[in-house]
Structures are given as structure tokens and as C-alpha cells.
PDB file of N, CA, C and O in Angstrom:
ATOM      1  N   MET A   1     -20.143   8.942  -4.096  1.00 78.00           N
ATOM      2  CA  MET A   1     -18.813   9.435  -4.431  1.00 78.00           C
ATOM      3  C   MET A   1     -17.927   8.219  -4.731  1.00 78.00           C
ATOM      4  O   MET A   1     -17.840   7.296  -3.928  1.00 78.00           O
ATOM      5  N   ASN A   2     -17.278   8.251  -5.877  1.00 83.00           N
ATOM      6  CA  ASN A   2     -16.403   7.129  -6.209  1.00 83.00           C
ATOM      7  C   ASN A   2     -15.026   7.310  -5.565  1.00 83.00           C
ATOM      8  O   ASN A   2     -14.735   8.331  -4.953  1.00 83.00           O
ATOM      9  N   ARG A   3     -14.203   6.317  -5.721  1.00 80.00           N
ATOM     10  CA  ARG A   3     -12.891   6.292  -5.065  1.00 80.00           C
ATOM     11  C   ARG A   3     -11.992   7.441  -5.525  1.00 80.00           C
ATOM     12  O   ARG A   3     -11.292   8.062  -4.723  1.00 80.00           O
ATOM     13  N   LYS A   4     -12.003   7.711  -6.824  1.00 77.00           N
ATOM     14  CA  LYS A   4     -11.165   8.778  -7.375  1.00 77.00           C
ATOM     15  C   LYS A   4     -11.582  10.147  -6.823  1.00 77.00           C
ATOM     16  O   LYS A   4     -10.746  10.962  -6.467  1.00 77.00           O
ATOM     17  N   GLU A   5     -12.882  10.376  -6.739  1.00 84.00           N
ATOM     18  CA  GLU A   5     -13.387  11.638  -6.185  1.00 84.00           C
ATOM     19  C   GLU A   5     -13.039  11.772  -4.708  1.00 84.00           C
ATOM     20  O   GLU A   5     -12.697  12.847  -4.227  1.00 84.00           O
ATOM     21  N   ALA A   6     -13.148  10.661  -3.972  1.00 81.00           N
ATOM     22  CA  ALA A   6     -12.827  10.674  -2.540  1.00 81.00           C
ATOM     23  C   ALA A   6     -11.353  11.002  -2.323  1.00 81.00           C
ATOM     24  O   ALA A   6     -11.009  11.783  -1.426  1.00 81.00           O
ATOM     25  N   LEU A   7     -10.475  10.416  -3.143  1.00 76.00           N
ATOM     26  CA  LEU A   7      -9.046  10.693  -3.027  1.00 76.00           C
ATOM     27  C   LEU A   7      -8.755  12.154  -3.348  1.00 76.00           C
ATOM     28  O   LEU A   7      -8.002  12.820  -2.627  1.00 76.00           O
ATOM     29  N   ALA A   8      -9.359  12.677  -4.410  1.00 78.00           N
ATOM     30  CA  ALA A   8      -9.160  14.083  -4.777  1.00 78.00           C
ATOM     31  C   ALA A   8      -9.626  15.020  -3.661  1.00 78.00           C
ATOM     32  O   ALA A   8      -8.960  16.010  -3.354  1.00 78.00           O
ATOM     33  N   GLN A   9     -10.738  14.682  -3.037  1.00 83.00           N
ATOM     34  CA  GLN A   9     -11.254  15.500  -1.938  1.00 83.00           C
ATOM     35  C   GLN A   9     -10.312  15.448  -0.734  1.00 83.00           C
ATOM     36  O   GLN A   9     -10.040  16.469  -0.102  1.00 83.00           O
ATOM     37  N   PHE A  10      -9.795  14.254  -0.416  1.00 80.00           N
ATOM     38  CA  PHE A  10      -8.858  14.114   0.698  1.00 80.00           C
ATOM     39  C   PHE A  10      -7.606  14.947   0.456  1.00 80.00           C
ATOM     40  O   PHE A  10      -7.156  15.681   1.342  1.00 80.00           O
ATOM     41  N   ILE A  11      -7.047  14.868  -0.742  1.00 79.00           N
ATOM     42  CA  ILE A  11      -5.840  15.632  -1.080  1.00 79.00           C
ATOM     43  C   ILE A  11      -6.104  17.127  -0.957  1.00 79.00           C
ATOM     44  O   ILE A  11      -5.281  17.873  -0.431  1.00 79.00           O
ATOM     45  N   GLN A  12      -7.258  17.553  -1.422  1.00 83.00           N
ATOM     46  CA  GLN A  12      -7.624  18.972  -1.342  1.00 83.00           C
ATOM     47  C   GLN A  12      -7.723  19.425   0.119  1.00 83.00           C
ATOM     48  O   GLN A  12      -7.297  20.519   0.475  1.00 83.00           O
ATOM     49  N   GLN A  13      -8.249  18.567   0.974  1.00 84.00           N
ATOM     50  CA  GLN A  13      -8.426  18.910   2.382  1.00 84.00           C
ATOM     51  C   GLN A  13      -7.099  18.999   3.134  1.00 84.00           C
ATOM     52  O   GLN A  13      -6.964  19.801   4.047  1.00 84.00           O
ATOM     53  N   ILE A  14      -6.125  18.160   2.775  1.00 86.00           N
ATOM     54  CA  ILE A  14      -4.881  18.139   3.545  1.00 86.00           C
ATOM     55  C   ILE A  14      -3.796  19.055   2.988  1.00 86.00           C
ATOM     56  O   ILE A  14      -2.771  19.254   3.638  1.00 86.00           O
ATOM     57  N   HIS A  15      -3.998  19.616   1.814  1.00 90.00           N
ATOM     58  CA  HIS A  15      -2.992  20.516   1.232  1.00 90.00           C
ATOM     59  C   HIS A  15      -2.766  21.702   2.169  1.00 90.00           C
ATOM     60  O   HIS A  15      -3.704  22.347   2.611  1.00 90.00           O
ATOM     61  N   GLY A  16      -1.503  21.943   2.530  1.00 91.00           N
ATOM     62  CA  GLY A  16      -1.165  23.046   3.428  1.00 91.00           C
ATOM     63  C   GLY A  16      -1.314  22.703   4.900  1.00 91.00           C
ATOM     64  O   GLY A  16      -1.150  23.567   5.763  1.00 91.00           O
ATOM     65  N   ARG A  17      -1.604  21.456   5.196  1.00 94.00           N
ATOM     66  CA  ARG A  17      -1.797  21.031   6.585  1.00 94.00           C
ATOM     67  C   ARG A  17      -0.721  20.035   7.003  1.00 94.00           C
ATOM     68  O   ARG A  17      -0.094  19.401   6.164  1.00 94.00           O
ATOM     69  N   PRO A  18      -0.516  19.852   8.301  1.00 95.00           N
ATOM     70  CA  PRO A  18       0.475  18.886   8.777  1.00 95.00           C
ATOM     71  C   PRO A  18       0.074  17.456   8.424  1.00 95.00           C
ATOM     72  O   PRO A  18      -1.088  17.074   8.592  1.00 95.00           O
ATOM     73  N   VAL A  19       1.035  16.688   7.921  1.00 95.00           N
ATOM     74  CA  VAL A  19       0.800  15.294   7.551  1.00 95.00           C
ATOM     75  C   VAL A  19       1.956  14.423   8.028  1.00 95.00           C
ATOM     76  O   VAL A  19       3.040  14.919   8.330  1.00 95.00           O
ATOM     77  N   VAL A  20       1.698  13.120   8.070  1.00 95.00           N
ATOM     78  CA  VAL A  20       2.726  12.116   8.320  1.00 95.00           C
ATOM     79  C   VAL A  20       2.817  11.266   7.065  1.00 95.00           C
ATOM     80  O   VAL A  20       1.800  10.777   6.566  1.00 95.00           O
ATOM     81  N   VAL A  21       4.029  11.114   6.535  1.00 95.00           N
ATOM     82  CA  VAL A  21       4.263  10.264   5.374  1.00 95.00           C
ATOM     83  C   VAL A  21       5.114   9.088   5.843  1.00 95.00           C
ATOM     84  O   VAL A  21       6.234   9.267   6.303  1.00 95.00           O
ATOM     85  N   LYS A  22       4.554   7.897   5.755  1.00 96.00           N
ATOM     86  CA  LYS A  22       5.260   6.677   6.161  1.00 96.00           C
ATOM     87  C   LYS A  22       5.837   6.027   4.907  1.00 96.00           C
ATOM     88  O   LYS A  22       5.131   5.813   3.936  1.00 96.00           O
ATOM     89  N   LEU A  23       7.139   5.737   4.939  1.00 97.00           N
ATOM     90  CA  LEU A  23       7.805   5.106   3.811  1.00 97.00           C
ATOM     91  C   LEU A  23       7.826   3.590   3.961  1.00 97.00           C
ATOM     92  O   LEU A  23       7.662   3.066   5.063  1.00 97.00           O
ATOM     93  N   ASN A  24       8.054   2.900   2.860  1.00 96.00           N
ATOM     94  CA  ASN A  24       8.153   1.436   2.879  1.00 96.00           C
ATOM     95  C   ASN A  24       9.254   0.959   3.819  1.00 96.00           C
ATOM     96  O   ASN A  24       9.168  -0.127   4.382  1.00 96.00           O
ATOM     97  N   SER A  25      10.274   1.789   4.022  1.00 95.00           N
ATOM     98  CA  SER A  25      11.395   1.437   4.898  1.00 95.00           C
ATOM     99  C   SER A  25      11.051   1.553   6.382  1.00 95.00           C
ATOM    100  O   SER A  25      11.831   1.159   7.233  1.00 95.00           O
ATOM    101  N   GLY A  26       9.886   2.146   6.698  1.00 95.00           N
ATOM    102  CA  GLY A  26       9.482   2.326   8.089  1.00 95.00           C
ATOM    103  C   GLY A  26       9.771   3.709   8.633  1.00 95.00           C
ATOM    104  O   GLY A  26       9.348   4.040   9.734  1.00 95.00           O
ATOM    105  N   VAL A  27      10.478   4.539   7.877  1.00 97.00           N
ATOM    106  CA  VAL A  27      10.804   5.899   8.303  1.00 97.00           C
ATOM    107  C   VAL A  27       9.566   6.784   8.118  1.00 97.00           C
ATOM    108  O   VAL A  27       8.837   6.655   7.140  1.00 97.00           O
ATOM    109  N   ASP A  28       9.330   7.681   9.083  1.00 96.00           N
ATOM    110  CA  ASP A  28       8.236   8.655   9.005  1.00 96.00           C
ATOM    111  C   ASP A  28       8.805  10.031   8.710  1.00 96.00           C
ATOM    112  O   ASP A  28       9.837  10.408   9.286  1.00 96.00           O
ATOM    113  N   TYR A  29       8.112  10.772   7.864  1.00 97.00           N
ATOM    114  CA  TYR A  29       8.412  12.188   7.649  1.00 97.00           C
ATOM    115  C   TYR A  29       7.170  12.961   8.028  1.00 97.00           C
ATOM    116  O   TYR A  29       6.069  12.643   7.575  1.00 97.00           O
ATOM    117  N   ARG A  30       7.365  13.969   8.861  1.00 96.00           N
ATOM    118  CA  ARG A  30       6.243  14.797   9.321  1.00 96.00           C
ATOM    119  C   ARG A  30       6.514  16.226   8.907  1.00 96.00           C
ATOM    120  O   ARG A  30       7.602  16.757   9.115  1.00 96.00           O
ATOM    121  N   GLY A  31       5.522  16.836   8.289  1.00 96.00           N
ATOM    122  CA  GLY A  31       5.671  18.214   7.841  1.00 96.00           C
ATOM    123  C   GLY A  31       4.384  18.723   7.230  1.00 96.00           C
ATOM    124  O   GLY A  31       3.346  18.064   7.277  1.00 96.00           O
ATOM    125  N   VAL A  32       4.465  19.897   6.637  1.00 96.00           N
ATOM    126  CA  VAL A  32       3.312  20.535   6.013  1.00 96.00           C
ATOM    127  C   VAL A  32       3.307  20.166   4.533  1.00 96.00           C
ATOM    128  O   VAL A  32       4.297  20.381   3.836  1.00 96.00           O
ATOM    129  N   LEU A  33       2.190  19.626   4.063  1.00 95.00           N
ATOM    130  CA  LEU A  33       2.078  19.200   2.673  1.00 95.00           C
ATOM    131  C   LEU A  33       2.057  20.411   1.751  1.00 95.00           C
ATOM    132  O   LEU A  33       1.150  21.231   1.812  1.00 95.00           O
ATOM    133  N   ALA A  34       3.081  20.511   0.903  1.00 95.00           N
ATOM    134  CA  ALA A  34       3.170  21.621  -0.039  1.00 95.00           C
ATOM    135  C   ALA A  34       2.650  21.221  -1.412  1.00 95.00           C
ATOM    136  O   ALA A  34       2.023  22.025  -2.104  1.00 95.00           O
ATOM    137  N   CYS A  35       2.899  19.962  -1.808  1.00 92.00           N
ATOM    138  CA  CYS A  35       2.522  19.538  -3.146  1.00 92.00           C
ATOM    139  C   CYS A  35       2.437  18.010  -3.190  1.00 92.00           C
ATOM    140  O   CYS A  35       3.194  17.321  -2.512  1.00 92.00           O
ATOM    141  N   LEU A  36       1.520  17.526  -4.006  1.00 89.00           N
ATOM    142  CA  LEU A  36       1.341  16.091  -4.198  1.00 89.00           C
ATOM    143  C   LEU A  36       0.863  15.874  -5.623  1.00 89.00           C
ATOM    144  O   LEU A  36      -0.070  16.543  -6.064  1.00 89.00           O
ATOM    145  N   ASP A  37       1.519  14.965  -6.362  1.00 86.00           N
ATOM    146  CA  ASP A  37       1.091  14.734  -7.740  1.00 86.00           C
ATOM    147  C   ASP A  37       0.444  13.357  -7.884  1.00 86.00           C
ATOM    148  O   ASP A  37       0.289  12.624  -6.913  1.00 86.00           O
ATOM    149  N   GLY A  38       0.059  13.023  -9.096  1.00 80.00           N
ATOM    150  CA  GLY A  38      -0.639  11.776  -9.370  1.00 80.00           C
ATOM    151  C   GLY A  38       0.189  10.532  -9.137  1.00 80.00           C
ATOM    152  O   GLY A  38      -0.347   9.430  -9.018  1.00 80.00           O
ATOM    153  N   TYR A  39       1.499  10.670  -9.078  1.00 86.00           N
ATOM    154  CA  TYR A  39       2.383   9.541  -8.808  1.00 86.00           C
ATOM    155  C   TYR A  39       2.720   9.423  -7.330  1.00 86.00           C
ATOM    156  O   TYR A  39       3.565   8.625  -6.947  1.00 86.00           O
ATOM    157  N   LEU A  40       2.098  10.238  -6.499  1.00 86.00           N
ATOM    158  CA  LEU A  40       2.323  10.294  -5.062  1.00 86.00           C
ATOM    159  C   LEU A  40       3.689  10.871  -4.699  1.00 86.00           C
ATOM    160  O   LEU A  40       4.181  10.653  -3.599  1.00 86.00           O
ATOM    161  N   ASN A  41       4.311  11.589  -5.633  1.00 94.00           N
ATOM    162  CA  ASN A  41       5.511  12.352  -5.290  1.00 94.00           C
ATOM    163  C   ASN A  41       5.059  13.481  -4.379  1.00 94.00           C
ATOM    164  O   ASN A  41       4.048  14.138  -4.641  1.00 94.00           O
ATOM    165  N   ILE A  42       5.801  13.702  -3.310  1.00 95.00           N
ATOM    166  CA  ILE A  42       5.355  14.615  -2.258  1.00 95.00           C
ATOM    167  C   ILE A  42       6.417  15.659  -1.969  1.00 95.00           C
ATOM    168  O   ILE A  42       7.603  15.343  -1.886  1.00 95.00           O
ATOM    169  N   ALA A  43       5.972  16.897  -1.790  1.00 96.00           N
ATOM    170  CA  ALA A  43       6.840  17.978  -1.309  1.00 96.00           C
ATOM    171  C   ALA A  43       6.312  18.397   0.058  1.00 96.00           C
ATOM    172  O   ALA A  43       5.122  18.681   0.219  1.00 96.00           O
ATOM    173  N   LEU A  44       7.216  18.398   1.046  1.00 97.00           N
ATOM    174  CA  LEU A  44       6.863  18.801   2.405  1.00 97.00           C
ATOM    175  C   LEU A  44       7.688  20.014   2.808  1.00 97.00           C
ATOM    176  O   LEU A  44       8.827  20.171   2.376  1.00 97.00           O
ATOM    177  N   GLU A  45       7.122  20.844   3.654  1.00 96.00           N
ATOM    178  CA  GLU A  45       7.823  21.972   4.266  1.00 96.00           C
ATOM    179  C   GLU A  45       7.912  21.703   5.764  1.00 96.00           C
ATOM    180  O   GLU A  45       7.108  20.944   6.313  1.00 96.00           O
ATOM    181  N   GLN A  46       8.903  22.306   6.430  1.00 96.00           N
ATOM    182  CA  GLN A  46       9.098  22.152   7.874  1.00 96.00           C
ATOM    183  C   GLN A  46       9.140  20.665   8.249  1.00 96.00           C
ATOM    184  O   GLN A  46       8.470  20.200   9.170  1.00 96.00           O
ATOM    185  N   THR A  47       9.959  19.922   7.538  1.00 97.00           N
ATOM    186  CA  THR A  47       9.968  18.461   7.625  1.00 97.00           C
ATOM    187  C   THR A  47      10.849  17.945   8.757  1.00 97.00           C
ATOM    188  O   THR A  47      11.952  18.439   8.977  1.00 97.00           O
ATOM    189  N   GLU A  48      10.338  16.933   9.447  1.00 97.00           N
ATOM    190  CA  GLU A  48      11.085  16.231  10.478  1.00 97.00           C
ATOM    191  C   GLU A  48      11.116  14.749  10.111  1.00 97.00           C
ATOM    192  O   GLU A  48      10.112  14.192   9.673  1.00 97.00           O
ATOM    193  N   GLU A  49      12.270  14.119  10.312  1.00 97.00           N
ATOM    194  CA  GLU A  49      12.442  12.699  10.010  1.00 97.00           C
ATOM    195  C   GLU A  49      12.458  11.903  11.309  1.00 97.00           C
ATOM    196  O   GLU A  49      13.210  12.225  12.225  1.00 97.00           O
ATOM    197  N   TYR A  50      11.624  10.876  11.388  1.00 97.00           N
ATOM    198  CA  TYR A  50      11.541  10.021  12.573  1.00 97.00           C
ATOM    199  C   TYR A  50      11.885   8.588  12.198  1.00 97.00           C
ATOM    200  O   TYR A  50      11.348   8.041  11.238  1.00 97.00           O
ATOM    201  N   VAL A  51      12.788   7.987  12.967  1.00 96.00           N
ATOM    202  CA  VAL A  51      13.154   6.590  12.796  1.00 96.00           C
ATOM    203  C   VAL A  51      12.849   5.887  14.106  1.00 96.00           C
ATOM    204  O   VAL A  51      13.319   6.321  15.167  1.00 96.00           O
ATOM    205  N   ASN A  52      12.047   4.840  14.046  1.00 94.00           N
ATOM    206  CA  ASN A  52      11.611   4.127  15.254  1.00 94.00           C
ATOM    207  C   ASN A  52      10.994   5.077  16.283  1.00 94.00           C
ATOM    208  O   ASN A  52      11.227   4.951  17.480  1.00 94.00           O
ATOM    209  N   GLY A  53      10.253   6.057  15.814  1.00 91.00           N
ATOM    210  CA  GLY A  53       9.562   6.993  16.688  1.00 91.00           C
ATOM    211  C   GLY A  53      10.417   8.098  17.271  1.00 91.00           C
ATOM    212  O   GLY A  53       9.925   8.941  18.009  1.00 91.00           O
ATOM    213  N   GLN A  54      11.711   8.119  16.948  1.00 96.00           N
ATOM    214  CA  GLN A  54      12.606   9.140  17.490  1.00 96.00           C
ATOM    215  C   GLN A  54      13.020  10.121  16.396  1.00 96.00           C
ATOM    216  O   GLN A  54      13.364   9.706  15.285  1.00 96.00           O
ATOM    217  N   LEU A  55      13.013  11.399  16.754  1.00 96.00           N
ATOM    218  CA  LEU A  55      13.418  12.447  15.818  1.00 96.00           C
ATOM    219  C   LEU A  55      14.891  12.277  15.473  1.00 96.00           C
ATOM    220  O   LEU A  55      15.745  12.224  16.350  1.00 96.00           O
ATOM    221  N   LYS A  56      15.191  12.171  14.180  1.00 97.00           N
ATOM    222  CA  LYS A  56      16.569  11.996  13.723  1.00 97.00           C
ATOM    223  C   LYS A  56      17.120  13.230  13.027  1.00 97.00           C
ATOM    224  O   LYS A  56      18.311  13.498  13.098  1.00 97.00           O
ATOM    225  N   ASN A  57      16.256  13.966  12.327  1.00 96.00           N
ATOM    226  CA  ASN A  57      16.742  15.118  11.569  1.00 96.00           C
ATOM    227  C   ASN A  57      15.599  16.076  11.271  1.00 96.00           C
ATOM    228  O   ASN A  57      14.438  15.669  11.264  1.00 96.00           O
ATOM    229  N   LYS A  58      15.950  17.330  11.021  1.00 97.00           N
ATOM    230  CA  LYS A  58      14.981  18.345  10.604  1.00 97.00           C
ATOM    231  C   LYS A  58      15.449  18.936   9.287  1.00 97.00           C
ATOM    232  O   LYS A  58      16.634  19.202   9.114  1.00 97.00           O
ATOM    233  N   TYR A  59      14.504  19.107   8.370  1.00 94.00           N
ATOM    234  CA  TYR A  59      14.800  19.677   7.061  1.00 94.00           C
ATOM    235  C   TYR A  59      13.843  20.836   6.818  1.00 94.00           C
ATOM    236  O   TYR A  59      12.742  20.859   7.341  1.00 94.00           O
ATOM    237  N   GLY A  60      14.245  21.767   5.991  1.00 91.00           N
ATOM    238  CA  GLY A  60      13.327  22.825   5.582  1.00 91.00           C
ATOM    239  C   GLY A  60      12.300  22.241   4.637  1.00 91.00           C
ATOM    240  O   GLY A  60      11.153  22.014   4.989  1.00 91.00           O
ATOM    241  N   ASP A  61      12.741  21.940   3.426  1.00 95.00           N
ATOM    242  CA  ASP A  61      11.882  21.326   2.422  1.00 95.00           C
ATOM    243  C   ASP A  61      12.384  19.923   2.132  1.00 95.00           C
ATOM    244  O   ASP A  61      13.584  19.676   2.146  1.00 95.00           O
ATOM    245  N   ALA A  62      11.448  19.012   1.862  1.00 96.00           N
ATOM    246  CA  ALA A  62      11.822  17.644   1.514  1.00 96.00           C
ATOM    247  C   ALA A  62      10.961  17.181   0.354  1.00 96.00           C
ATOM    248  O   ALA A  62       9.788  17.541   0.264  1.00 96.00           O
ATOM    249  N   PHE A  63      11.574  16.415  -0.522  1.00 97.00           N
ATOM    250  CA  PHE A  63      10.867  15.851  -1.665  1.00 97.00           C
ATOM    251  C   PHE A  63      10.958  14.332  -1.568  1.00 97.00           C
ATOM    252  O   PHE A  63      12.045  13.791  -1.448  1.00 97.00           O
ATOM    253  N   ILE A  64       9.821  13.678  -1.624  1.00 96.00           N
ATOM    254  CA  ILE A  64       9.753  12.233  -1.448  1.00 96.00           C
ATOM    255  C   ILE A  64       9.194  11.613  -2.721  1.00 96.00           C
ATOM    256  O   ILE A  64       8.116  11.997  -3.184  1.00 96.00           O
ATOM    257  N   ARG A  65       9.927  10.661  -3.267  1.00 96.00           N
ATOM    258  CA  ARG A  65       9.478   9.980  -4.480  1.00 96.00           C
ATOM    259  C   ARG A  65       8.320   9.031  -4.140  1.00 96.00           C
ATOM    260  O   ARG A  65       8.372   8.281  -3.162  1.00 96.00           O
ATOM    261  N   GLY A  66       7.296   9.074  -4.950  1.00 93.00           N
ATOM    262  CA  GLY A  66       6.056   8.358  -4.668  1.00 93.00           C
ATOM    263  C   GLY A  66       6.172   6.863  -4.508  1.00 93.00           C
ATOM    264  O   GLY A  66       5.413   6.264  -3.739  1.00 93.00           O
ATOM    265  N   ASN A  67       7.115   6.221  -5.213  1.00 95.00           N
ATOM    266  CA  ASN A  67       7.196   4.762  -5.110  1.00 95.00           C
ATOM    267  C   ASN A  67       7.738   4.302  -3.752  1.00 95.00           C
ATOM    268  O   ASN A  67       7.708   3.119  -3.462  1.00 95.00           O
ATOM    269  N   ASN A  68       8.207   5.220  -2.909  1.00 95.00           N
ATOM    270  CA  ASN A  68       8.676   4.889  -1.567  1.00 95.00           C
ATOM    271  C   ASN A  68       7.594   5.042  -0.497  1.00 95.00           C
ATOM    272  O   ASN A  68       7.807   4.678   0.650  1.00 95.00           O
ATOM    273  N   VAL A  69       6.442   5.603  -0.882  1.00 95.00           N
ATOM    274  CA  VAL A  69       5.405   5.960   0.087  1.00 95.00           C
ATOM    275  C   VAL A  69       4.495   4.776   0.388  1.00 95.00           C
ATOM    276  O   VAL A  69       3.931   4.157  -0.515  1.00 95.00           O
ATOM    277  N   LEU A  70       4.360   4.457   1.679  1.00 95.00           N
ATOM    278  CA  LEU A  70       3.426   3.440   2.128  1.00 95.00           C
ATOM    279  C   LEU A  70       2.052   4.068   2.348  1.00 95.00           C
ATOM    280  O   LEU A  70       1.041   3.556   1.879  1.00 95.00           O
ATOM    281  N   TYR A  71       2.025   5.211   3.082  1.00 93.00           N
ATOM    282  CA  TYR A  71       0.760   5.925   3.265  1.00 93.00           C
ATOM    283  C   TYR A  71       1.018   7.374   3.671  1.00 93.00           C
ATOM    284  O   TYR A  71       2.114   7.728   4.095  1.00 93.00           O
ATOM    285  N   ILE A  72      -0.037   8.173   3.555  1.00 91.00           N
ATOM    286  CA  ILE A  72      -0.045   9.559   4.028  1.00 91.00           C
ATOM    287  C   ILE A  72      -1.225   9.679   4.971  1.00 91.00           C
ATOM    288  O   ILE A  72      -2.322   9.216   4.664  1.00 91.00           O
ATOM    289  N   SER A  73      -1.004  10.304   6.121  1.00 91.00           N
ATOM    290  CA  SER A  73      -2.118  10.543   7.037  1.00 91.00           C
ATOM    291  C   SER A  73      -2.015  11.959   7.590  1.00 91.00           C
ATOM    292  O   SER A  73      -0.946  12.569   7.563  1.00 91.00           O
ATOM    293  N   THR A  74      -3.128  12.447   8.082  1.00 89.00           N
ATOM    294  CA  THR A  74      -3.126  13.778   8.678  1.00 89.00           C
ATOM    295  C   THR A  74      -2.478  13.694  10.050  1.00 89.00           C
ATOM    296  O   THR A  74      -2.504  12.667  10.714  1.00 89.00           O
ATOM    297  N   GLN A  75      -1.894  14.786  10.446  1.00 73.00           N
ATOM    298  CA  GLN A  75      -1.229  14.885  11.752  1.00 73.00           C
ATOM    299  C   GLN A  75      -1.975  15.910  12.557  1.00 73.00           C
ATOM    300  O   GLN A  75      -2.309  16.981  12.057  1.00 73.00           O
ATOM    301  N   LYS A  76      -2.221  15.606  13.810  1.00 66.00           N
ATOM    302  CA  LYS A  76      -2.883  16.581  14.661  1.00 66.00           C
ATOM    303  C   LYS A  76      -1.988  17.781  14.840  1.00 66.00           C
ATOM    304  O   LYS A  76      -0.770  17.650  14.984  1.00 66.00           O
ATOM    305  N   ARG A  77      -2.584  18.959  14.804  1.00 55.00           N
ATOM    306  CA  ARG A  77      -1.809  20.185  14.977  1.00 55.00           C
ATOM    307  C   ARG A  77      -1.280  20.284  16.394  1.00 55.00           C
ATOM    308  O   ARG A  77      -1.942  19.947  17.356  1.00 55.00           O
ATOM    309  N   LYS A  78      -0.029  20.772  16.492  1.00 57.00           N
ATOM    310  CA  LYS A  78       0.573  20.970  17.819  1.00 57.00           C
ATOM    311  C   LYS A  78      -0.026  22.217  18.438  1.00 57.00           C
ATOM    312  O   LYS A  78      -0.178  23.230  17.792  1.00 57.00           O
ATOM    313  N   VAL A  79      -0.375  22.118  19.718  1.00 45.00           N
ATOM    314  CA  VAL A  79      -0.991  23.246  20.403  1.00 45.00           C
ATOM    315  C   VAL A  79       0.018  23.935  21.279  1.00 45.00           C
ATOM    316  O   VAL A  79       0.889  23.386  21.825  1.00 45.00           O
TER     317      VAL A  79
END
């Protein structure tokens, strides 16, 4: 499996699941991945904003421009 296929598979697996999006500024956004495009522009639902590990704000939907994204990772589901 090449890199492009692996990335496509990862995106397919996390769509509709809880994720953490870390920005270049150090801010984390946690929510359910609604949409992701080829430029890494991201739409999240049920979004929470964390600064220095502390919850700062809650949003319904959030849109994040791809050039601000450092990484996306899966988030363990809350039980």
C-alpha cells in the first residue's frame, strides 16, 4: 500500500468519528469529523476548543482551514 492509499484509508476510517485536530498555534479542537478535503480543510461537529489542555469553548460546528493544521489524530470515545 502506498502513502496516498494509506492516507485515503485513514480518512475513510475516521470519518464520523471523534478526532483531535492540533493547530500550528498549539490549540486543540476535539469533535466529530464531518468533512475533510484534499487541502486538509476540516469540518467538525460537537467541537470543543482546548488551550494548554483546558477547555476554553464549545461550538456546534467548526470549520478549520487546512494550512493551520499540524496534525489530526483519533480520539478515544468517551464512555
